[in-house]
Amino acid sequence: MTNGEKEFSIVSDAMEALCWECVSRKEPTVGAISGCVVRVVDARISGQLEYLQTVEASHFPWEPSGGFIVMASNEPERGIGIYFRVGQRGFILPVSGQPPCVASTAATLEAFVDEALSMFGMKLTGGKWG
């Protein structure tokens, strides 16, 4: 690992520890979404946020349509969006945004992407459920 990668790992671990400490004290400005602390940085090679993109789907009988999608926006505004299939709920996180996280009640993934574009100018891209 390079010195930069080691520093990233140390700082990320510290942020996660701080997050869980603040969550236990019910701090309003620090938290985790679905147990995940998200740190937004440029990808090492491309300088983009595409490495944050992920699609998770459930195959359990008790949650047949579960899962979530993390999408990234690099233009015109940078940020990420997390959309949960169950509950049809999402969170829009513009980089350096105020507020830093906005809850969405979009009924579909497509409506969620449209909302991020209209509210923050974020063009969210990434995988989708089949």
PDB file of C-alpha atoms in Angstrom:
ATOM      1  CA  MET A   1       0.000   0.000   0.000  1.00  0.00           C
ATOM      2  CA  THR A   2       1.144   3.530  -0.714  1.00  0.00           C
ATOM      3  CA  ASN A   3       1.368   6.115   2.057  1.00  0.00           C
ATOM      4  CA  GLY A   4      -1.767   7.767   0.646  1.00  0.00           C
ATOM      5  CA  GLU A   5      -3.704   4.490   0.738  1.00  0.00           C
ATOM      6  CA  LYS A   6      -2.586   3.859   4.321  1.00  0.00           C
ATOM      7  CA  GLU A   7      -3.698   7.357   5.328  1.00  0.00           C
ATOM      8  CA  PHE A   8      -7.056   6.847   3.587  1.00  0.00           C
ATOM      9  CA  SER A   9      -7.584   3.595   5.505  1.00  0.00           C
ATOM     10  CA  ILE A  10      -6.659   5.141   8.860  1.00  0.00           C
ATOM     11  CA  VAL A  11      -8.863   8.210   8.337  1.00  0.00           C
ATOM     12  CA  SER A  12     -11.779   6.061   7.103  1.00  0.00           C
ATOM     13  CA  ASP A  13     -11.543   3.818  10.181  1.00  0.00           C
ATOM     14  CA  ALA A  14     -11.450   6.894  12.420  1.00  0.00           C
ATOM     15  CA  MET A  15     -14.491   8.384  10.661  1.00  0.00           C
ATOM     16  CA  GLU A  16     -16.406   5.154  11.135  1.00  0.00           C
ATOM     17  CA  ALA A  17     -15.533   5.034  14.848  1.00  0.00           C
ATOM     18  CA  LEU A  18     -16.575   8.690  15.227  1.00  0.00           C
ATOM     19  CA  CYS A  19     -19.814   8.033  13.370  1.00  0.00           C
ATOM     20  CA  TRP A  20     -20.827   5.157  15.618  1.00  0.00           C
ATOM     21  CA  GLU A  21     -19.894   7.167  18.727  1.00  0.00           C
ATOM     22  CA  CYS A  22     -22.075  10.062  17.545  1.00  0.00           C
ATOM     23  CA  VAL A  23     -24.940   7.744  16.561  1.00  0.00           C
ATOM     24  CA  SER A  24     -24.968   6.262  20.047  1.00  0.00           C
ATOM     25  CA  ARG A  25     -25.292   9.809  21.439  1.00  0.00           C
ATOM     26  CA  LYS A  26     -28.001  10.747  18.900  1.00  0.00           C
ATOM     27  CA  GLU A  27     -25.968  13.534  17.266  1.00  0.00           C
ATOM     28  CA  PRO A  28     -27.989  15.167  14.459  1.00  0.00           C
ATOM     29  CA  THR A  29     -25.099  15.801  12.045  1.00  0.00           C
ATOM     30  CA  VAL A  30     -23.249  12.478  11.885  1.00  0.00           C
ATOM     31  CA  GLY A  31     -24.692   9.110  11.025  1.00  0.00           C
ATOM     32  CA  ALA A  32     -24.685   5.981   8.952  1.00  0.00           C
ATOM     33  CA  ILE A  33     -27.094   4.792   6.288  1.00  0.00           C
ATOM     34  CA  SER A  34     -27.854   1.055   6.466  1.00  0.00           C
ATOM     35  CA  GLY A  35     -24.776   0.576   8.589  1.00  0.00           C
ATOM     36  CA  CYS A  36     -22.530   2.166   5.962  1.00  0.00           C
ATOM     37  CA  VAL A  37     -20.350   5.208   6.494  1.00  0.00           C
ATOM     38  CA  VAL A  38     -19.831   6.834   3.102  1.00  0.00           C
ATOM     39  CA  ARG A  39     -16.684   8.831   2.394  1.00  0.00           C
ATOM     40  CA  VAL A  40     -16.703  10.583  -0.976  1.00  0.00           C
ATOM     41  CA  VAL A  41     -13.295  10.971  -2.623  1.00  0.00           C
ATOM     42  CA  ASP A  42     -11.923  10.942  -6.158  1.00  0.00           C
ATOM     43  CA  ALA A  43     -11.045   7.549  -7.598  1.00  0.00           C
ATOM     44  CA  ARG A  44      -7.302   7.143  -7.828  1.00  0.00           C
ATOM     45  CA  ILE A  45      -6.996   6.657 -11.581  1.00  0.00           C
ATOM     46  CA  SER A  46     -10.015   8.355 -13.169  1.00  0.00           C
ATOM     47  CA  GLY A  47     -10.661  11.135 -10.660  1.00  0.00           C
ATOM     48  CA  GLN A  48     -14.369  10.189 -10.804  1.00  0.00           C
ATOM     49  CA  LEU A  49     -16.800   8.832  -8.220  1.00  0.00           C
ATOM     50  CA  GLU A  50     -17.761   5.772 -10.259  1.00  0.00           C
ATOM     51  CA  TYR A  51     -16.122   3.346  -7.862  1.00  0.00           C
ATOM     52  CA  LEU A  52     -18.926   4.102  -5.396  1.00  0.00           C
ATOM     53  CA  GLN A  53     -21.531   2.553  -7.657  1.00  0.00           C
ATOM     54  CA  THR A  54     -23.030  -0.717  -6.468  1.00  0.00           C
ATOM     55  CA  VAL A  55     -26.197  -2.741  -6.853  1.00  0.00           C
ATOM     56  CA  GLU A  56     -27.290  -5.054  -4.032  1.00  0.00           C
ATOM     57  CA  ALA A  57     -30.292  -7.346  -4.365  1.00  0.00           C
ATOM     58  CA  SER A  58     -31.837  -9.783  -1.921  1.00  0.00           C
ATOM     59  CA  HIS A  59     -32.647 -13.364  -2.830  1.00  0.00           C
ATOM     60  CA  PHE A  60     -34.080 -14.399   0.518  1.00  0.00           C
ATOM     61  CA  PRO A  61     -37.669 -15.732   0.526  1.00  0.00           C
ATOM     62  CA  TRP A  62     -38.679 -13.345   3.303  1.00  0.00           C
ATOM     63  CA  GLU A  63     -37.337 -10.330   1.391  1.00  0.00           C
ATOM     64  CA  PRO A  64     -37.678 -11.171  -2.306  1.00  0.00           C
ATOM     65  CA  SER A  65     -37.397  -7.630  -3.600  1.00  0.00           C
ATOM     66  CA  GLY A  66     -34.933  -6.143  -1.123  1.00  0.00           C
ATOM     67  CA  GLY A  67     -31.674  -4.405  -1.847  1.00  0.00           C
ATOM     68  CA  PHE A  68     -30.282  -0.992  -2.592  1.00  0.00           C
ATOM     69  CA  ILE A  69     -28.380   0.883  -5.281  1.00  0.00           C
ATOM     70  CA  VAL A  70     -25.565   3.388  -4.798  1.00  0.00           C
ATOM     71  CA  MET A  71     -25.216   5.736  -7.770  1.00  0.00           C
ATOM     72  CA  ALA A  72     -22.696   8.496  -8.435  1.00  0.00           C
ATOM     73  CA  SER A  73     -22.872  11.868 -10.161  1.00  0.00           C
ATOM     74  CA  ASN A  74     -19.787  13.545 -11.585  1.00  0.00           C
ATOM     75  CA  GLU A  75     -21.507  16.208 -13.673  1.00  0.00           C
ATOM     76  CA  PRO A  76     -22.832  18.733 -13.689  1.00  0.00           C
ATOM     77  CA  GLU A  77     -22.803  18.463  -9.860  1.00  0.00           C
ATOM     78  CA  ARG A  78     -20.952  15.792  -7.879  1.00  0.00           C
ATOM     79  CA  GLY A  79     -22.549  13.560  -5.264  1.00  0.00           C
ATOM     80  CA  ILE A  80     -24.077  10.183  -4.589  1.00  0.00           C
ATOM     81  CA  GLY A  81     -27.544   8.729  -4.235  1.00  0.00           C
ATOM     82  CA  ILE A  82     -28.639   5.637  -2.322  1.00  0.00           C
ATOM     83  CA  TYR A  83     -32.025   4.134  -3.215  1.00  0.00           C
ATOM     84  CA  PHE A  84     -33.724   1.272  -1.346  1.00  0.00           C
ATOM     85  CA  ARG A  85     -36.116  -0.957  -3.266  1.00  0.00           C
ATOM     86  CA  VAL A  86     -38.111  -1.963  -0.176  1.00  0.00           C
ATOM     87  CA  GLY A  87     -39.890   1.084   1.185  1.00  0.00           C
ATOM     88  CA  GLN A  88     -39.183   2.998  -2.017  1.00  0.00           C
ATOM     89  CA  ARG A  89     -36.930   5.395  -0.149  1.00  0.00           C
ATOM     90  CA  GLY A  90     -33.673   7.072  -1.031  1.00  0.00           C
ATOM     91  CA  PHE A  91     -31.074   9.548   0.136  1.00  0.00           C
ATOM     92  CA  ILE A  92     -29.377  12.197  -1.998  1.00  0.00           C
ATOM     93  CA  LEU A  93     -25.943  13.337  -0.823  1.00  0.00           C
ATOM     94  CA  PRO A  94     -24.498  16.232  -2.848  1.00  0.00           C
ATOM     95  CA  VAL A  95     -20.781  16.834  -2.292  1.00  0.00           C
ATOM     96  CA  SER A  96     -20.441  19.815   0.073  1.00  0.00           C
ATOM     97  CA  GLY A  97     -24.234  20.158  -0.008  1.00  0.00           C
ATOM     98  CA  GLN A  98     -26.318  22.017   2.505  1.00  0.00           C
ATOM     99  CA  PRO A  99     -28.000  20.046   3.901  1.00  0.00           C
ATOM    100  CA  PRO A 100     -25.501  17.212   3.368  1.00  0.00           C
ATOM    101  CA  CYS A 101     -28.199  14.524   3.029  1.00  0.00           C
ATOM    102  CA  VAL A 102     -31.761  14.835   1.742  1.00  0.00           C
ATOM    103  CA  ALA A 103     -34.343  12.084   2.133  1.00  0.00           C
ATOM    104  CA  SER A 104     -36.368  11.205  -0.951  1.00  0.00           C
ATOM    105  CA  THR A 105     -39.759   9.552  -1.158  1.00  0.00           C
ATOM    106  CA  ALA A 106     -39.551   8.794  -4.882  1.00  0.00           C
ATOM    107  CA  ALA A 107     -41.692   5.763  -5.734  1.00  0.00           C
ATOM    108  CA  THR A 108     -39.271   4.424  -8.361  1.00  0.00           C
ATOM    109  CA  LEU A 109     -35.552   4.462  -9.057  1.00  0.00           C
ATOM    110  CA  GLU A 110     -36.192   6.512 -12.190  1.00  0.00           C
ATOM    111  CA  ALA A 111     -38.125   9.129 -10.178  1.00  0.00           C
ATOM    112  CA  PHE A 112     -35.269   9.193  -7.655  1.00  0.00           C
ATOM    113  CA  VAL A 113     -32.725   9.918 -10.400  1.00  0.00           C
ATOM    114  CA  ASP A 114     -34.991  12.668 -11.781  1.00  0.00           C
ATOM    115  CA  GLU A 115     -35.361  14.181  -8.305  1.00  0.00           C
ATOM    116  CA  ALA A 116     -31.581  14.355  -7.781  1.00  0.00           C
ATOM    117  CA  LEU A 117     -31.232  16.116 -11.131  1.00  0.00           C
ATOM    118  CA  SER A 118     -34.007  18.632 -10.502  1.00  0.00           C
ATOM    119  CA  MET A 119     -33.067  19.391  -6.868  1.00  0.00           C
ATOM    120  CA  PHE A 120     -29.274  19.442  -7.054  1.00  0.00           C
ATOM    121  CA  GLY A 121     -28.263  19.192 -10.715  1.00  0.00           C
ATOM    122  CA  MET A 122     -26.833  15.726 -10.075  1.00  0.00           C
ATOM    123  CA  LYS A 123     -26.911  13.263 -12.975  1.00  0.00           C
ATOM    124  CA  LEU A 124     -26.850   9.953 -11.076  1.00  0.00           C
ATOM    125  CA  THR A 125     -25.506   6.984 -13.029  1.00  0.00           C
ATOM    126  CA  GLY A 126     -24.920   3.372 -12.146  1.00  0.00           C
ATOM    127  CA  GLY A 127     -26.414  -0.064 -12.290  1.00  0.00           C
ATOM    128  CA  LYS A 128     -30.082  -0.900 -12.021  1.00  0.00           C
ATOM    129  CA  TRP A 129     -32.069  -3.931 -10.987  1.00  0.00           C
ATOM    130  CA  GLY A 130     -32.925  -6.315 -13.821  1.00  0.00           C
TER     131      GLY A 130
END
